[in-house]
PDB file of C-alpha atoms and ligand atoms in Angstrom:
ATOM      1  CA  UNK A  27       9.046 -11.504   4.107  1.00  0.00           C
ATOM      2  CA  UNK A  28       9.406  -8.247   4.759  1.00  0.00           C
ATOM      3  CA  UNK A  29      12.570  -7.842   1.856  1.00  0.00           C
ATOM      4  CA  UNK A  30      10.537 -10.215  -0.546  1.00  0.00           C
ATOM      5  CA  UNK A  31       7.473  -8.015  -0.432  1.00  0.00           C
ATOM      6  CA  UNK A  32       9.478  -4.613  -0.895  1.00  0.00           C
ATOM      7  CA  UNK A  33      10.887  -6.198  -4.274  1.00  0.00           C
ATOM      8  CA  UNK A  34       7.579  -7.222  -4.992  1.00  0.00           C
ATOM      9  CA  UNK A  35       6.480  -3.557  -4.328  1.00  0.00           C
ATOM     10  CA  UNK A  36       9.766  -2.400  -6.777  1.00  0.00           C
ATOM     11  CA  UNK A  37       8.973  -4.280  -9.458  1.00  0.00           C
ATOM     12  CA  UNK A  38       5.307  -2.715  -9.697  1.00  0.00           C
ATOM     13  CA  UNK A  39       6.734   0.418  -9.748  1.00  0.00           C
ATOM     14  CA  UNK A  40       6.495   1.033 -13.816  1.00  0.00           C
ATOM     15  CA  UNK A  41       3.267   0.018 -14.319  1.00  0.00           C
ATOM     16  CA  UNK A  42       2.166   3.151 -11.827  1.00  0.00           C
ATOM     17  CA  UNK A  43      -0.118   5.450 -14.058  1.00  0.00           C
ATOM     18  CA  UNK A  44       0.759   8.871 -13.063  1.00  0.00           C
ATOM     19  CA  UNK A  45       0.752  11.660 -15.781  1.00  0.00           C
ATOM     20  CA  UNK A  46      -0.528  14.360 -13.503  1.00  0.00           C
ATOM     21  CA  UNK A  47       1.564  14.215 -10.200  1.00  0.00           C
ATOM     22  CA  UNK A  48       4.530  12.146 -11.877  1.00  0.00           C
ATOM     23  CA  UNK A  49       4.664  10.748  -8.553  1.00  0.00           C
ATOM     24  CA  UNK A  50       5.003   6.971  -9.084  1.00  0.00           C
ATOM     25  CA  UNK A  51       3.812   4.293  -5.823  1.00  0.00           C
ATOM     26  CA  UNK A  52       3.730   0.572  -5.766  1.00  0.00           C
ATOM     27  CA  UNK A  53       2.105  -1.681  -3.224  1.00  0.00           C
ATOM     28  CA  UNK A  54       2.603  -5.335  -2.535  1.00  0.00           C
ATOM     29  CA  UNK A  55      -0.035  -6.873  -0.217  1.00  0.00           C
ATOM     30  CA  UNK A  56       0.764  -9.972   1.450  1.00  0.00           C
ATOM     31  CA  UNK A  57      -2.660 -12.444   2.254  1.00  0.00           C
ATOM     32  CA  UNK A  58      -2.983 -14.453   4.698  1.00  0.00           C
ATOM     33  CA  UNK A  59      -2.623 -17.684   2.432  1.00  0.00           C
ATOM     34  CA  UNK A  60       0.716 -16.474   1.389  1.00  0.00           C
ATOM     35  CA  UNK A  61      -0.240 -14.688  -1.827  1.00  0.00           C
ATOM     36  CA  UNK A  62       0.566 -11.328  -2.889  1.00  0.00           C
ATOM     37  CA  UNK A  63      -1.272  -8.859  -4.714  1.00  0.00           C
ATOM     38  CA  UNK A  64       0.513  -5.696  -6.390  1.00  0.00           C
ATOM     39  CA  UNK A  65      -1.316  -2.462  -6.559  1.00  0.00           C
ATOM     40  CA  UNK A  66       0.028   0.898  -8.338  1.00  0.00           C
ATOM     41  CA  UNK A  67      -2.058   4.749  -8.396  1.00  0.00           C
ATOM     42  CA  UNK A  68      -3.928   5.105 -11.187  1.00  0.00           C
ATOM     43  CA  UNK A  69      -4.469   8.998 -12.019  1.00  0.00           C
ATOM     44  CA  UNK A  70      -7.471  10.634 -13.942  1.00  0.00           C
ATOM     45  CA  UNK A  71      -7.749  13.577 -15.743  1.00  0.00           C
ATOM     46  CA  UNK A  72     -10.668  13.954 -13.105  1.00  0.00           C
ATOM     47  CA  UNK A  73      -8.339  13.892 -10.419  1.00  0.00           C
ATOM     48  CA  UNK A  74     -10.730  12.945  -7.648  1.00  0.00           C
ATOM     49  CA  UNK A  75     -10.986   9.672  -9.805  1.00  0.00           C
ATOM     50  CA  UNK A  76      -7.691   8.923  -8.960  1.00  0.00           C
ATOM     51  CA  UNK A  77      -6.999   5.401  -6.779  1.00  0.00           C
ATOM     52  CA  UNK A  78      -4.105   4.931  -4.895  1.00  0.00           C
ATOM     53  CA  UNK A  79      -1.493   1.799  -4.541  1.00  0.00           C
ATOM     54  CA  UNK A  80      -2.516   0.418  -1.375  1.00  0.00           C
ATOM     55  CA  UNK A  81      -6.240   0.788  -2.793  1.00  0.00           C
ATOM     56  CA  UNK A  82      -6.158  -0.582  -5.756  1.00  0.00           C
ATOM     57  CA  UNK A  83      -4.047  -3.907  -4.002  1.00  0.00           C
ATOM     58  CA  UNK A  84      -6.385  -4.093  -1.906  1.00  0.00           C
ATOM     59  CA  UNK A  85      -9.441  -3.959  -3.834  1.00  0.00           C
ATOM     60  CA  UNK A  86      -7.617  -6.592  -6.187  1.00  0.00           C
ATOM     61  CA  UNK A  87      -7.358  -8.846  -3.373  1.00  0.00           C
ATOM     62  CA  UNK A  88     -10.995  -8.502  -1.999  1.00  0.00           C
ATOM     63  CA  UNK A  89     -12.587  -8.689  -5.311  1.00  0.00           C
ATOM     64  CA  UNK A  90     -10.574 -12.011  -5.592  1.00  0.00           C
ATOM     65  CA  UNK A  91     -11.936 -12.907  -2.107  1.00  0.00           C
ATOM     66  CA  UNK A  92      -9.152 -12.593   0.457  1.00  0.00           C
ATOM     67  CA  UNK A  93     -10.013 -11.360   3.577  1.00  0.00           C
ATOM     68  CA  UNK A  94      -7.088 -12.143   5.259  1.00  0.00           C
ATOM     69  CA  UNK A  95      -4.155  -9.880   5.425  1.00  0.00           C
ATOM     70  CA  UNK A  96      -0.542  -9.974   7.334  1.00  0.00           C
ATOM     71  CA  UNK A  97       1.222  -6.996   5.606  1.00  0.00           C
ATOM     72  CA  UNK A  98       1.283  -4.102   2.649  1.00  0.00           C
ATOM     73  CA  UNK A  99       4.706  -3.026   1.481  1.00  0.00           C
ATOM     74  CA  UNK A 100       4.793   0.593  -0.159  1.00  0.00           C
ATOM     75  CA  UNK A 101       7.021   2.715  -2.549  1.00  0.00           C
ATOM     76  CA  UNK A 102       6.811   5.583  -4.363  1.00  0.00           C
ATOM     77  CA  UNK A 103       9.024   8.656  -5.882  1.00  0.00           C
ATOM     78  CA  UNK A 104       9.560  10.763  -9.002  1.00  0.00           C
ATOM     79  CA  UNK A 105      11.184   8.924 -11.825  1.00  0.00           C
ATOM     80  CA  UNK A 106      14.106   6.286 -11.064  1.00  0.00           C
ATOM     81  CA  UNK A 107      14.102   5.150  -7.311  1.00  0.00           C
ATOM     82  CA  UNK A 108      12.317   5.694  -4.212  1.00  0.00           C
ATOM     83  CA  UNK A 109      14.508   8.597  -2.594  1.00  0.00           C
ATOM     84  CA  UNK A 110      12.171   8.835   0.507  1.00  0.00           C
ATOM     85  CA  UNK A 111       9.592   6.564   2.796  1.00  0.00           C
ATOM     86  CA  UNK A 112       6.104   6.611   1.173  1.00  0.00           C
ATOM     87  CA  UNK A 113       3.596   6.139   3.866  1.00  0.00           C
ATOM     88  CA  UNK A 114       0.048   5.472   3.175  1.00  0.00           C
ATOM     89  CA  UNK A 115      -2.883   8.343   3.160  1.00  0.00           C
ATOM     90  CA  UNK A 116      -5.467   8.545   5.637  1.00  0.00           C
ATOM     91  CA  UNK A 117      -8.063   6.939   3.245  1.00  0.00           C
ATOM     92  CA  UNK A 118      -6.155   3.721   2.646  1.00  0.00           C
ATOM     93  CA  UNK A 119      -5.397   3.544   6.214  1.00  0.00           C
ATOM     94  CA  UNK A 120      -9.405   3.745   6.470  1.00  0.00           C
ATOM     95  CA  UNK A 121      -9.386   0.932   4.084  1.00  0.00           C
ATOM     96  CA  UNK A 122      -6.639  -1.216   5.647  1.00  0.00           C
ATOM     97  CA  UNK A 123      -8.965  -0.881   8.993  1.00  0.00           C
ATOM     98  CA  UNK A 124     -11.862  -2.423   7.463  1.00  0.00           C
ATOM     99  CA  UNK A 125      -9.935  -5.623   6.657  1.00  0.00           C
ATOM    100  CA  UNK A 126      -7.104  -6.037   8.902  1.00  0.00           C
ATOM    101  CA  UNK A 127      -6.309  -6.430  12.479  1.00  0.00           C
ATOM    102  CA  UNK A 128      -4.768  -3.030  13.545  1.00  0.00           C
ATOM    103  CA  UNK A 129      -2.658  -4.769  16.209  1.00  0.00           C
ATOM    104  CA  UNK A 130      -0.994  -7.185  13.661  1.00  0.00           C
ATOM    105  CA  UNK A 131      -1.208  -5.634  10.335  1.00  0.00           C
ATOM    106  CA  UNK A 132       2.441  -4.196   8.593  1.00  0.00           C
ATOM    107  CA  UNK A 133       2.696  -1.328   6.630  1.00  0.00           C
ATOM    108  CA  UNK A 134       6.650  -1.324   5.294  1.00  0.00           C
ATOM    109  CA  UNK A 135       7.320   1.813   4.187  1.00  0.00           C
ATOM    110  CA  UNK A 136      10.309   1.334   1.806  1.00  0.00           C
ATOM    111  CA  UNK A 137      13.000   2.764  -0.405  1.00  0.00           C
ATOM    112  CA  UNK A 138      14.972   0.076  -1.122  1.00  0.00           C
ATOM    113  CA  UNK A 139      15.015  -3.930   0.285  1.00  0.00           C
ATOM    114  CA  UNK A 140      17.582  -3.196   2.510  1.00  0.00           C
ATOM    115  CA  UNK A 141      15.978   0.687   3.604  1.00  0.00           C
ATOM    116  CA  UNK A 142      12.355   0.537   5.228  1.00  0.00           C
ATOM    117  CA  UNK A 143      10.458   1.214   7.964  1.00  0.00           C
ATOM    118  CA  UNK A 144       7.777  -1.069   9.405  1.00  0.00           C
ATOM    119  CA  UNK A 145       4.798  -0.016  11.502  1.00  0.00           C
ATOM    120  CA  UNK A 146       1.611  -1.278  12.950  1.00  0.00           C
ATOM    121  CA  UNK A 147      -1.543   0.006  11.436  1.00  0.00           C
ATOM    122  CA  UNK A 148      -2.805   1.186  14.731  1.00  0.00           C
ATOM    123  CA  UNK A 149       0.358   3.317  14.657  1.00  0.00           C
ATOM    124  CA  UNK A 150      -0.696   5.062  11.991  1.00  0.00           C
ATOM    125  CA  UNK A 151      -4.495   5.045  12.735  1.00  0.00           C
ATOM    126  CA  UNK A 152      -4.725   5.350  16.145  1.00  0.00           C
ATOM    127  CA  UNK A 153      -8.331   5.473  17.984  1.00  0.00           C
ATOM    128  CA  UNK A 154      -9.801   4.083  14.863  1.00  0.00           C
ATOM    129  CA  UNK A 155     -13.630   3.945  13.248  1.00  0.00           C
ATOM    130  CA  UNK A 156     -13.988   0.470  12.673  1.00  0.00           C
ATOM    131  CA  UNK A 157     -16.517  -2.101  11.442  1.00  0.00           C
ATOM    132  CA  UNK A 158     -19.465  -1.591  13.410  1.00  0.00           C
TER     133      UNK A 158
HETATM  134  N1  THU B 205      -0.299   8.056  -3.765  1.00  0.00           N
HETATM  135  C1  THU B 205      -0.637   6.634  -3.578  1.00  0.00           C
HETATM  136  O1  THU B 205      -0.793   5.911  -4.262  1.00  0.00           O
HETATM  137  N2  THU B 205      -0.294   6.201  -2.346  1.00  0.00           N
HETATM  138  C2  THU B 205       0.401   6.961  -0.957  1.00  0.00           C
HETATM  139  O2  THU B 205       0.231   6.263  -0.211  1.00  0.00           O
HETATM  140  C3  THU B 205       0.275   8.267  -1.455  1.00  0.00           C
HETATM  141  C4  THU B 205      -0.012   9.322  -2.780  1.00  0.00           C
HETATM  142  C5  THU B 205      -0.535   8.483  -5.263  1.00  0.00           C
HETATM  143  C6  THU B 205      -1.944   9.338  -5.177  1.00  0.00           C
HETATM  144  C7  THU B 205      -1.597  10.077  -6.557  1.00  0.00           C
HETATM  145  O3  THU B 205      -1.761   9.341  -8.111  1.00  0.00           O
HETATM  146  C8  THU B 205      -0.127  10.350  -5.989  1.00  0.00           C
HETATM  147  O4  THU B 205       0.597   9.451  -5.233  1.00  0.00           O
HETATM  148  C9  THU B 205       0.436  11.854  -5.463  1.00  0.00           C
HETATM  149  O5  THU B 205      -0.278  12.532  -4.722  1.00  0.00           O
END
C-alpha cells in the first residue's frame, strides 16, 4: 500500500509548477474509500500565493467530497529524482489535522518506492490545535 502511494506521488512530480524555487514536490493522498488524489506544488510570482503539494491534494479531495483519509505520500527534490525526504510544512500539517485522526493518519516521506519513512500525524504535529 505504501509503495503504491509512493509510485503515484513519483508519477505526479512532472506536474509540479515550481519556476521560482525549482523544488518540485508531489503528493498522493489515500482516502478512506481507497481512492487516491494527487497534488503538486503550484508556485506564483507573488510567492505567498504558492500552494504546497499536500494541500493541493487535500483540497482536491475535500472539494470532491472525501472526508476520510488514511495516508499521504510525499516526494520532492530539484530536477531529476528525489535525493532526500521531503517533510510537510507546518501549514500542511495543520490542514491534515483538520481532516485526519492524528493517531492513525500516516505521512510517507519517500525518496523512492523502496526508500521511505512513515510517520503518524501525531508525531509531526504534537499538542495540535484541533477542530473545536
Ligand atoms: N513545498 C511543498 O509543496 N510541500 C512541502 O512539503 C514543502 C514545500 C513546496 C512549496 C514551494 O513551492 C517549494 O516546495 C519550496 O518551498
